[in-house]
Coordinates of C-alpha atoms in Angstrom, one line a residue:
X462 CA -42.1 -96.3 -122.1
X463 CA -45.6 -94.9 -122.1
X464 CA -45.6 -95.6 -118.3
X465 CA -42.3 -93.9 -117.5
X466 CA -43.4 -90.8 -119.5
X467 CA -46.6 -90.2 -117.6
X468 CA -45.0 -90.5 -114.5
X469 CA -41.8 -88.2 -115.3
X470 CA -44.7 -85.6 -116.3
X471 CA -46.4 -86.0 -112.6
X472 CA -43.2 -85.3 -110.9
X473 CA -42.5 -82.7 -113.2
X474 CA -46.1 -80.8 -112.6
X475 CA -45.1 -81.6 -108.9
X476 CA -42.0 -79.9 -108.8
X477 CA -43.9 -77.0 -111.3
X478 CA -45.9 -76.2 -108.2
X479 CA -43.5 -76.6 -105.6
X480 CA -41.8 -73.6 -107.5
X481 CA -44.9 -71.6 -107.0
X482 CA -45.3 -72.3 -103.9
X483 CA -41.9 -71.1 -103.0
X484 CA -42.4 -67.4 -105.6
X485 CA -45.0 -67.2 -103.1
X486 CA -43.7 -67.8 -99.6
X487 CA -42.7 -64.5 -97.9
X488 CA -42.8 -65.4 -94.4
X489 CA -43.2 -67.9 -91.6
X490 CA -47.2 -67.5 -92.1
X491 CA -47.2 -68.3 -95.4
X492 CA -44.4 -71.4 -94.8
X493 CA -46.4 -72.6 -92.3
X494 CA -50.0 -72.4 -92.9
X495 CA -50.3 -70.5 -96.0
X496 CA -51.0 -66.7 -94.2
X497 CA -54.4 -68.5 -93.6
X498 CA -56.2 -67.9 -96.7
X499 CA -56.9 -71.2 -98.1
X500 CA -60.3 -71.6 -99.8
X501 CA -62.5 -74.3 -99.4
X502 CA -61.3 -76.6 -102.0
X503 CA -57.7 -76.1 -101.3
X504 CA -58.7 -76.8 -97.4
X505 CA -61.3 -79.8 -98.2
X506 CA -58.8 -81.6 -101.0
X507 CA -55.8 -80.7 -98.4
X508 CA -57.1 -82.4 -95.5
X509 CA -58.3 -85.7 -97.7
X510 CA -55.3 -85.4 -99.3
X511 CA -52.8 -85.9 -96.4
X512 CA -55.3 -88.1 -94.6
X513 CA -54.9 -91.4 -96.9
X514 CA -51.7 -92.2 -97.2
X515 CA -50.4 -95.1 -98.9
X516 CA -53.3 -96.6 -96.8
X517 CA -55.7 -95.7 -99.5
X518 CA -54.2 -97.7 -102.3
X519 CA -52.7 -100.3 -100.5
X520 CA -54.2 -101.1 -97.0
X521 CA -58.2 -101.0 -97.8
X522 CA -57.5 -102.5 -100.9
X523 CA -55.3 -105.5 -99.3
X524 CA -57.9 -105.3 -96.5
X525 CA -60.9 -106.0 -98.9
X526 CA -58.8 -108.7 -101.1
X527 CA -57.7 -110.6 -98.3
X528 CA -61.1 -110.5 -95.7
X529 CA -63.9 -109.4 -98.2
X530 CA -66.9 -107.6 -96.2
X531 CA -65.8 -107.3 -93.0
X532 CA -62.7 -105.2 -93.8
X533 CA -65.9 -101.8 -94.1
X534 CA -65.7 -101.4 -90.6
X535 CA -62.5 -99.3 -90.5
X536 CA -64.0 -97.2 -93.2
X537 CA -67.1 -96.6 -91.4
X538 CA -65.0 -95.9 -88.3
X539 CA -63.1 -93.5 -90.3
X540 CA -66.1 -91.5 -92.1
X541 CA -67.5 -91.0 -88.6
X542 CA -64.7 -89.7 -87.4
X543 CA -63.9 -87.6 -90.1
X544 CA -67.3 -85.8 -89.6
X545 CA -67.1 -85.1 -85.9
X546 CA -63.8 -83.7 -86.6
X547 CA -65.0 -81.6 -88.5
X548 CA -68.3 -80.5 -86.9
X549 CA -66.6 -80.2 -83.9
X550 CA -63.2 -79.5 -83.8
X551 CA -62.5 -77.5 -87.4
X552 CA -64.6 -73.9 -86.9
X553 CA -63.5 -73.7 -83.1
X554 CA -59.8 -75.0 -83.6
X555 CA -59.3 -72.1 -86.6
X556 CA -60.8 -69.3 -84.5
X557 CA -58.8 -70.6 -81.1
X558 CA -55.9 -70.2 -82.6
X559 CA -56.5 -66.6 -84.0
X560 CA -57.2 -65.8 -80.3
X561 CA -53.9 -67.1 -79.4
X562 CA -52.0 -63.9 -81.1
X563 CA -52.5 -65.7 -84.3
X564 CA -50.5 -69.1 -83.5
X565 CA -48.7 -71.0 -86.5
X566 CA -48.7 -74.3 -84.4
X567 CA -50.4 -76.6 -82.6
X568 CA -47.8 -76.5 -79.5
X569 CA -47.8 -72.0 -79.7
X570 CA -52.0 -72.7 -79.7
X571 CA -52.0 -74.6 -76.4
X572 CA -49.1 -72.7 -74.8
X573 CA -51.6 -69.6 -75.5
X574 CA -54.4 -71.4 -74.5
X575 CA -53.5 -71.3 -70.8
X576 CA -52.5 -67.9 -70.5
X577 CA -48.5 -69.0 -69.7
X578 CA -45.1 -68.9 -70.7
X579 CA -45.1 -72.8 -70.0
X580 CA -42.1 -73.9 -71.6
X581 CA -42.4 -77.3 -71.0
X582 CA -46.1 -78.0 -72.6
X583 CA -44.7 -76.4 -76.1
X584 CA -41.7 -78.2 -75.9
X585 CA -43.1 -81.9 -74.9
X586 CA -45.5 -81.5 -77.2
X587 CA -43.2 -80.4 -80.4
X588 CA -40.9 -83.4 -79.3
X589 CA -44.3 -85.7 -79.5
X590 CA -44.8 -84.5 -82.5
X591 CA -41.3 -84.8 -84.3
X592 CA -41.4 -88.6 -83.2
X593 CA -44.5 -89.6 -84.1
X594 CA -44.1 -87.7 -87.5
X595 CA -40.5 -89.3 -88.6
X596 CA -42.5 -92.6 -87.6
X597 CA -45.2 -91.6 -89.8
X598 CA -43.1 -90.3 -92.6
X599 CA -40.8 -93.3 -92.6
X600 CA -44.5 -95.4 -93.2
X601 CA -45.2 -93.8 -95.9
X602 CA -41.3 -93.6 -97.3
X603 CA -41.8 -97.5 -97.4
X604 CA -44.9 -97.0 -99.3
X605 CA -44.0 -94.8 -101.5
X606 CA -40.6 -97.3 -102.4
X607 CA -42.7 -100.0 -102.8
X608 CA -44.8 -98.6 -105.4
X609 CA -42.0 -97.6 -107.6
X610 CA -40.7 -100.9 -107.0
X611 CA -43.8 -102.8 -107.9
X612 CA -44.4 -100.6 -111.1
X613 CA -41.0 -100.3 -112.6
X614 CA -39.2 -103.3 -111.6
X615 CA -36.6 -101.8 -109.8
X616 CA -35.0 -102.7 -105.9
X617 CA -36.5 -101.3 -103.0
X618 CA -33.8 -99.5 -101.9
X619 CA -33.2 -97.4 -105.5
X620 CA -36.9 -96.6 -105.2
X621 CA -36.0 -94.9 -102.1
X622 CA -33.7 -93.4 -103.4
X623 CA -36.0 -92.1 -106.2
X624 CA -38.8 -90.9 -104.1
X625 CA -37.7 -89.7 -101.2
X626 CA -36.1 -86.6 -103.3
X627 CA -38.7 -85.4 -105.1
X628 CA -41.3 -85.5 -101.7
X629 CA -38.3 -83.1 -100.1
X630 CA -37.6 -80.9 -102.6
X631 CA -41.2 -80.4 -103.3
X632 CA -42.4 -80.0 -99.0
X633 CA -39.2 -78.4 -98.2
X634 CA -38.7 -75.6 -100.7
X635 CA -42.4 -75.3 -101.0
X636 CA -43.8 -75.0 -98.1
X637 CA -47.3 -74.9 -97.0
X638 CA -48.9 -73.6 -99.9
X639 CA -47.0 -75.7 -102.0
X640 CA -47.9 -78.6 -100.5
X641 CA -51.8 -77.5 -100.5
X642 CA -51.8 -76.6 -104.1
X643 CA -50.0 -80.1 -104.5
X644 CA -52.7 -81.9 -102.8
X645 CA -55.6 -80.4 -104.8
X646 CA -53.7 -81.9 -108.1
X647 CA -53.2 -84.9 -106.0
X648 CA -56.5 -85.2 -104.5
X649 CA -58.2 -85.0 -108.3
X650 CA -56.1 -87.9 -109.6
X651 CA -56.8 -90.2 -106.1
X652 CA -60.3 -89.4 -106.6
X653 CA -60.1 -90.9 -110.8
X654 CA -58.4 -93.8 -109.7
X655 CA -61.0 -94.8 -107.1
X656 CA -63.9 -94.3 -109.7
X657 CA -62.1 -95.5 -112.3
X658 CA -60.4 -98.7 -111.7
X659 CA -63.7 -100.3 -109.5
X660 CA -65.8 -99.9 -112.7
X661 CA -63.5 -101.3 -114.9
X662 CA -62.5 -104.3 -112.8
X663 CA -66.7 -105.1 -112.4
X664 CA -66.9 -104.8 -116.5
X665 CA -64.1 -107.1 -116.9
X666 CA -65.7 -110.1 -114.5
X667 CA -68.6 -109.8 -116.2
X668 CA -70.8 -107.9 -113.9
X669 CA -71.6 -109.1 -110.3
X670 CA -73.7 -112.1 -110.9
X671 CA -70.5 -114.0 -111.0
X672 CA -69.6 -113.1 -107.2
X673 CA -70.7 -115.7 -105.1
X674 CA -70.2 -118.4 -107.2
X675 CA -66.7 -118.0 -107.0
X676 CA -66.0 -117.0 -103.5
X677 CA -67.3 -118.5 -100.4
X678 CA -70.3 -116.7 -98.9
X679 CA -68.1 -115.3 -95.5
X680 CA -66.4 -113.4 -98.0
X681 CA -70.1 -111.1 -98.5
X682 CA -71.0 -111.4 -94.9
X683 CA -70.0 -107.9 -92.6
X684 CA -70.0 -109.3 -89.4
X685 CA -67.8 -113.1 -90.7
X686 CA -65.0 -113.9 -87.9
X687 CA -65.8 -110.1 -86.3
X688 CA -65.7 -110.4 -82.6
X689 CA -66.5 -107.5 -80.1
X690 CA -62.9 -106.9 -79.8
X691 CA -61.7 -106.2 -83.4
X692 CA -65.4 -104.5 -84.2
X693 CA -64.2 -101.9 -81.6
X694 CA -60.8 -101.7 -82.8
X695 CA -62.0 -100.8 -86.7
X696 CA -64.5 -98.4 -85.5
X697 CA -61.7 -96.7 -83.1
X698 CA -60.1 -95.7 -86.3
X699 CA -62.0 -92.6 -86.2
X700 CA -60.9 -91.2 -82.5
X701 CA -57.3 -90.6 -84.5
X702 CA -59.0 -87.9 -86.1
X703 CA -58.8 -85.5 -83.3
X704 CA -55.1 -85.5 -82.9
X705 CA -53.9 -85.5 -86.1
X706 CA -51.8 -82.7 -86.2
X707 CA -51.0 -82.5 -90.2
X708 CA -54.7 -82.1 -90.7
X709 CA -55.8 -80.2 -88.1
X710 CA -53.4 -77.2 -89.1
X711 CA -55.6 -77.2 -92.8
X712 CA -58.1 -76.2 -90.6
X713 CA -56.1 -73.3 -89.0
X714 CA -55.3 -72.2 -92.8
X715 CA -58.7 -71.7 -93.9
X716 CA -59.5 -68.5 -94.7
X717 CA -63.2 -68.2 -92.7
X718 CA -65.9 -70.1 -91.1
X719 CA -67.7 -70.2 -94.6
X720 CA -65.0 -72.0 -96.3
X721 CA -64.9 -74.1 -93.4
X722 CA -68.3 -75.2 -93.5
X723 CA -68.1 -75.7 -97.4
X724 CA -64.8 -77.8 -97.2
X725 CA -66.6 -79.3 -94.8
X726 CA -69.0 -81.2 -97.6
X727 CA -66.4 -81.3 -100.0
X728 CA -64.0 -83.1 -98.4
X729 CA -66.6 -86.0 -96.9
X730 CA -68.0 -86.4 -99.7
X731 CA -64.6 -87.1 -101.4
X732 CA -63.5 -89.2 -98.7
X733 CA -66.3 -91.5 -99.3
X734 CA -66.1 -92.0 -102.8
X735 CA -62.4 -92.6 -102.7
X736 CA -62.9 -95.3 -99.7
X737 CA -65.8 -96.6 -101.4
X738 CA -63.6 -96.8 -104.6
X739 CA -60.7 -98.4 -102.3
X740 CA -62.9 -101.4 -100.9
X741 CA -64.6 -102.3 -104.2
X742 CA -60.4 -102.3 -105.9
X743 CA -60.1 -104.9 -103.0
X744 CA -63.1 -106.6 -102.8
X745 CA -63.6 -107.3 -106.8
X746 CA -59.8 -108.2 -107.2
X747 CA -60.2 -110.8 -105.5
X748 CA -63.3 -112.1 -108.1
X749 CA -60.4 -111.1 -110.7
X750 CA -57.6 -112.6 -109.8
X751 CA -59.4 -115.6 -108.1
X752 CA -57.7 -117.9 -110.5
X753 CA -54.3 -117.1 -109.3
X754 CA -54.6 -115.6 -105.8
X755 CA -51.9 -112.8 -105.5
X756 CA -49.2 -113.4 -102.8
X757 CA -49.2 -109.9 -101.3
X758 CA -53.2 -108.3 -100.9
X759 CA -51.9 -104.9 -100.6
X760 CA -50.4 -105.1 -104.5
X761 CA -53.8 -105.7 -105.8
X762 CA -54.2 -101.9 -106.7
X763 CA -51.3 -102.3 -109.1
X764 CA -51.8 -105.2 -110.2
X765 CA -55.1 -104.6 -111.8
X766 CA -53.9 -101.4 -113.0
X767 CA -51.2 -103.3 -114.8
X768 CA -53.6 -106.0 -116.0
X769 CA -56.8 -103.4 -116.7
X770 CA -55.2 -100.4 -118.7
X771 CA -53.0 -99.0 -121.2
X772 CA -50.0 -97.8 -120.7
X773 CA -50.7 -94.4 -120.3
X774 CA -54.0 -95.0 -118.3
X775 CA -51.6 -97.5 -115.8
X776 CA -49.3 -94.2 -115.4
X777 CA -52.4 -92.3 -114.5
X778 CA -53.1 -95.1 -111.7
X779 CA -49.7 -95.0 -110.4
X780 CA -49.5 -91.3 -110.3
X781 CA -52.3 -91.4 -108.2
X782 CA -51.7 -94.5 -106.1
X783 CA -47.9 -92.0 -105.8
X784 CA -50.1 -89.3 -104.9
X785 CA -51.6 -90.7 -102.0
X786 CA -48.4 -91.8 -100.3
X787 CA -46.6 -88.6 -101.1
X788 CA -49.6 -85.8 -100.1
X789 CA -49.2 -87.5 -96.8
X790 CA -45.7 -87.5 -96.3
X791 CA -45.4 -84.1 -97.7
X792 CA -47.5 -82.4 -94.8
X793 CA -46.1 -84.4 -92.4
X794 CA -42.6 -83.3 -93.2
X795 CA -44.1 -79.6 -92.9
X796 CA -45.3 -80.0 -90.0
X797 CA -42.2 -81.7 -88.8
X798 CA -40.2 -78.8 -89.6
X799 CA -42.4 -76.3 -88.6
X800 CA -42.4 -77.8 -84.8
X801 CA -38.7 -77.5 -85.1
X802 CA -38.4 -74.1 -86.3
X803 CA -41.1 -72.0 -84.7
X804 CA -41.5 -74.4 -80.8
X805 CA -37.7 -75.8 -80.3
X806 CA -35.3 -73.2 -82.2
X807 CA -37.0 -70.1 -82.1
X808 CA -38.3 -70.4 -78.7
X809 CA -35.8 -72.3 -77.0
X810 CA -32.3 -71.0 -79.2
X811 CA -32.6 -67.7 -80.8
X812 CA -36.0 -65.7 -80.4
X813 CA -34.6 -62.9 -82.9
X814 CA -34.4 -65.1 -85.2
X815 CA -35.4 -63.3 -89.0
X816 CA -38.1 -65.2 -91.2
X817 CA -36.4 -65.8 -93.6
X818 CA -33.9 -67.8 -91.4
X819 CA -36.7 -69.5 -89.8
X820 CA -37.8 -70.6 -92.7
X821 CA -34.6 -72.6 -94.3
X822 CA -34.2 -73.9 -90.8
X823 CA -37.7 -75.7 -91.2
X824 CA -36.2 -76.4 -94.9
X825 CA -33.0 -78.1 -92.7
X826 CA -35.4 -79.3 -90.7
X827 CA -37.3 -81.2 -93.0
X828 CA -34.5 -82.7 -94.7
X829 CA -32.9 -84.4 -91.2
X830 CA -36.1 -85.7 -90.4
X831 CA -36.2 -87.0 -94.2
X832 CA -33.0 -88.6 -93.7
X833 CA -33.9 -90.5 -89.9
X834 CA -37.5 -91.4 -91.3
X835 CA -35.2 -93.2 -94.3
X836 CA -33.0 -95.1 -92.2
X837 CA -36.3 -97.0 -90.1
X838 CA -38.0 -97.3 -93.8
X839 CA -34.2 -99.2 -95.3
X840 CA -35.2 -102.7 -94.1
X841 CA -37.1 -103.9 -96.9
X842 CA -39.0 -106.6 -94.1
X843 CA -41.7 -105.0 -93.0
X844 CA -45.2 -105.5 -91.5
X845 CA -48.0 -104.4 -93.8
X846 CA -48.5 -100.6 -94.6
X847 CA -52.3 -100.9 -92.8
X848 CA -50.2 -102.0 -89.7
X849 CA -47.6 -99.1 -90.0
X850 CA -49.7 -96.7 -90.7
X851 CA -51.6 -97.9 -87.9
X852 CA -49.1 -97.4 -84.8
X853 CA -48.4 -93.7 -85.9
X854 CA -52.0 -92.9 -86.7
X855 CA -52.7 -94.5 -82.8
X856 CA -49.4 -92.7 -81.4
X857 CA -50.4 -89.2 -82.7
X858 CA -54.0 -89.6 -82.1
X859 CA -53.7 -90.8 -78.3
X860 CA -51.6 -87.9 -77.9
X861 CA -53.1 -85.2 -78.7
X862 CA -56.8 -86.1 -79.3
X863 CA -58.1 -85.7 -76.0
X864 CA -55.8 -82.4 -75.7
X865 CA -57.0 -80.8 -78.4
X866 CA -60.8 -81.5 -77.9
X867 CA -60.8 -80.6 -73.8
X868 CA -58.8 -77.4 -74.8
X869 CA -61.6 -76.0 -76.9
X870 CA -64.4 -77.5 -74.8
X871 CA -63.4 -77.4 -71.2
X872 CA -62.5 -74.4 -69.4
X873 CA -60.8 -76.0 -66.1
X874 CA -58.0 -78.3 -68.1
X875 CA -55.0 -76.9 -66.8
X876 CA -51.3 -76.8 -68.5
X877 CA -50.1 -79.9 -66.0
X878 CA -52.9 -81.8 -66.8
X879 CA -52.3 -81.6 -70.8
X880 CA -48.6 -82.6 -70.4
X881 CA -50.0 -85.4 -67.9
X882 CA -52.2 -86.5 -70.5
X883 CA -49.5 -86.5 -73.0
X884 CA -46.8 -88.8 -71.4
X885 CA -49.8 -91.1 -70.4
X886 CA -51.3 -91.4 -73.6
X887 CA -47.8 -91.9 -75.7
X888 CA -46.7 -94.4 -73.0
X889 CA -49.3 -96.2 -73.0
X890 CA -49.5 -97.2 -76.5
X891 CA -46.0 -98.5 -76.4
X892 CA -47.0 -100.4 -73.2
X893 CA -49.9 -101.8 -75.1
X894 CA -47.9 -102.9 -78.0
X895 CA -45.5 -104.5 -76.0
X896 CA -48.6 -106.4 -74.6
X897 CA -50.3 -107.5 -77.4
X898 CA -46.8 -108.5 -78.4
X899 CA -46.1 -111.1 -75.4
X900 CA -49.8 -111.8 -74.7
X901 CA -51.3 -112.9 -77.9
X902 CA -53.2 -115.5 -76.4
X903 CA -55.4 -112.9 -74.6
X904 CA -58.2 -111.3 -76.9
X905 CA -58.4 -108.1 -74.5
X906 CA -54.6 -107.4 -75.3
X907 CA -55.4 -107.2 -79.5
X908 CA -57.7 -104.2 -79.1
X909 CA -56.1 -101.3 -80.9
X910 CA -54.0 -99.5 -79.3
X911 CA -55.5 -96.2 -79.7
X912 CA -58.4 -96.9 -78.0
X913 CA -56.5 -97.4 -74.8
X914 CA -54.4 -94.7 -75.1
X915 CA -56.8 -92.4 -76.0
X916 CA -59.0 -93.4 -72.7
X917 CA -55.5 -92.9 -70.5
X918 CA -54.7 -89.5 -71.8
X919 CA -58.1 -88.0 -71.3
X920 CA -58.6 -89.6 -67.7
X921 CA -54.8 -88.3 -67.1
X922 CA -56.2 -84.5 -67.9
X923 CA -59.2 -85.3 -66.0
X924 CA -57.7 -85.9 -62.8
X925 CA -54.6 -83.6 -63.1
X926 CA -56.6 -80.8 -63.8
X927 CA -59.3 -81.2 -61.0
X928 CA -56.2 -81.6 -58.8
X929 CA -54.5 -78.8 -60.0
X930 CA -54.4 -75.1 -57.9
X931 CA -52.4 -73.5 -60.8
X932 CA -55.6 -73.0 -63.1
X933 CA -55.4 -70.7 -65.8
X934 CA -57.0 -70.1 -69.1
X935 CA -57.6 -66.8 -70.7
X936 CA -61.4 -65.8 -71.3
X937 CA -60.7 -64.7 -74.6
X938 CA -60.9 -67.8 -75.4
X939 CA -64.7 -68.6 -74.8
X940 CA -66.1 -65.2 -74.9

């Protein structure tokens, strides 16, 4: 009872703030990125917020259960990347996109970026975008089910249709700021959880002294059963950084380079904590639960919560490990819509088009891609949520990584080349999970598939762009 209270107050807070959020959208700026005033706790907690996912509280921690010390090197991966995309990527990105009469989108930035009316770079890359987001959202719909279904006993598809609701009602009436003042609340409770539940767990087994005597010693050894192969692939992680387009509009929100710089600290040194806090659920369930080994890694965060605390502390736990899927899914489904709105139907349909009727079809918007990420995330037989989240991290990060870093750092890509780049990179990455799919055998073929796709983009832009007459970029830009 106590459980079902605690989490009926979250959504309710939830939905508390979505109501402020939309009191205080008046326009297509604010739907979109907040009229770019965000602060630098709002930016920092929004950005680590979205990032995690469902990934946070169930992949690390299945990772960790299931491999022990190995499993750090996607972490690392990740922290590194995290940085550089902030160091390099963040300030310039936010004051591009001024430049670019102010653009609400990534696909508006990079149409301004070349000084054209290219119609077909804004609209191949708002398509990218839509299906790599419903892929993405439908991940972290599974997630989200499979939480409520773990905590309250119920089927997977009644959790669906639980959760699924109260993420669109939230992100589509909303908006931006909703979804920012959301993630803050969010981030907070993500943050307790990772702190929390680690130092519990290691009081309960007594301490660490007890480790290795019951766990082999590969379990403690970083480098166990890690070939060159899969040591590249973890650390690749962090290249996905760079294209990730429901992060990089937090930094287009910000409100100056200042809070930049300041979210900047804020939100490593949260992301740390909370993956730190991830690994040790992981790595110390396993000491915990050693005695009966749990069937599913990736249920270990719940489980101890169930085992570890009260009823109302277990709420807590679940709100957060809820919070993780849902601040993901939330700015995905934002960004989704936006896309729609402001680089298919108002530039493509009807260019009069009021704000306020741009903003309820990003509302409409958000609700169809609700319903198509839904109908992938109804099979209940899925791969693991590391492994979904995986393909639409590498999909949207092979995209538009190398787009998005050449376009603030290289004057002579030209428009061609950044479409090249696109259809290269997003091919590829199907091309290289069909691959690894039919030749398992061959180590090479097991490398993630970001990696590869990533490389094939940026080489695309390369040589499209050296090959290219029709260069043009406006100077504004790098004055």
């Amino acid at each position: 009872m106590q459980l079902t209270i605690t989490v009926i107050l979250y959504f309710l807070i939830i939905f508390y703030i979505g109501y402020l959020g939309y009191k205080s959208t008046k326009s297509m700026s604010d739907y979109i990125l907040g009229g770019r005033k965000l602060n630098s706790i709002v930016t920092a907690l929004g950005v680590g917020a979205s990032d995690m996912s469902g990934f946070l509280m169930l992949g690390i921690p299945g990772a960790a259960y299931a491999v022990g010390l190995q499993s750090l090197w996607i972490p690392i991966g990740l922290c590194i990347g995290a940085y550089l995309n902030w160091k390099l990527v963040a300030h310039r990105l936010h004051e591009f996109t001024i430049k670019a009469n102010n653009a609400l989108t990534i696909p508006t930035y990079l149409e301004a970026r070349f000084s054209q009316n290219h119609r077909l770079l804004r609209l191949v890359t708002a398509v990218i975008i839509l299906i790599f987001f419903t892929l993405y959202s439908s991940s972290s719909f599974v997630s989200c089910a499979l939480l409520f279904q773990t905590s309250f006993g119920i089927s997977y598809k009644m959790a669906l249709f639980i959760s699924v609701p109260v993420i669109v009602i939230y992100a589509g009436i909303g908006g931006f700021l909703a979804v920012n003042w959301v993630d803050v609340f969010q981030g907070t409770l993500m943050l307790f959880a990772m702190l929390f539940l680690p130092l519990v767990t290691l009081f309960s087994i007594g301490g660490t002294g007890s480790l290795i005597q019951q766990i082999g010693p590969g379990y403690f050894d970083i480098y166990h059963d890690v070939s060159i192969v899969s040591l590249v692939s973890s650390l690749s992680w962090g290249l996905g950084y760079f294209g990730q387009p429901h992060l990089l509009v937090r930094f287009m929100a910000a409100k100056n380079k200042t809070e930049i710089k300041k979210a900047r600290w804020i939100c490593m040194t949260w992301m740390i904590l909370c993956l730190v806090g991830a690994f040790l659920v992981g790595f110390l369930g396993r000491v915990y639960f050693a005695g009966a080994p749990l069937a599913n890694p990736e249920a270990v965060f719940m489980s101890l919560s169930k085992a570890l605390a009260n009823p109302w502390i277990e709420g807590v736990l679940i709100a957060a490990a809820l919070s993780s899927v849902m601040s993901t899914v939330a700015a995905l489904l934002i960004l989704a819509s936006s896309a729609f709105a402001e680089d298919i139907y108002h530039f493509t349909r009807k260019k009069e088009a009021t704000p306020n009727e741009l903003i309820w079809i990003g509302r409409l918007a958000v609700f169809v891609v609700s319903v198509i990420a839904v109908y992938f995330a109804w099979d209940d037989t899925k791969n693991s949520v590391l492994s979904l989240v995986g393909h639409a991290w590498a999909g949207l990060g092979s995209s538009f990584g190398p787009i998005i870093l050449l376009s603030l750092f290289w004057k002579r890509m030209t428009a061609r080349g950044a479409i090249s780049g696109m259809v290269v990179g997003t091919a590829t990455i199907f091309i290289w999970m069909w691959l690894s799919s039919i030749y398992k055998e061959y180590e090479i073929f097991q490398l993630y598939e970001l990696l590869p796709g990533f490389i094939a983009n940026l080489t695309a832009i390369i040589l499209v762009s050296l090959c290219d007459r029709s260069h043009n970029y406006s100077q504004k830009f790098f004055d």
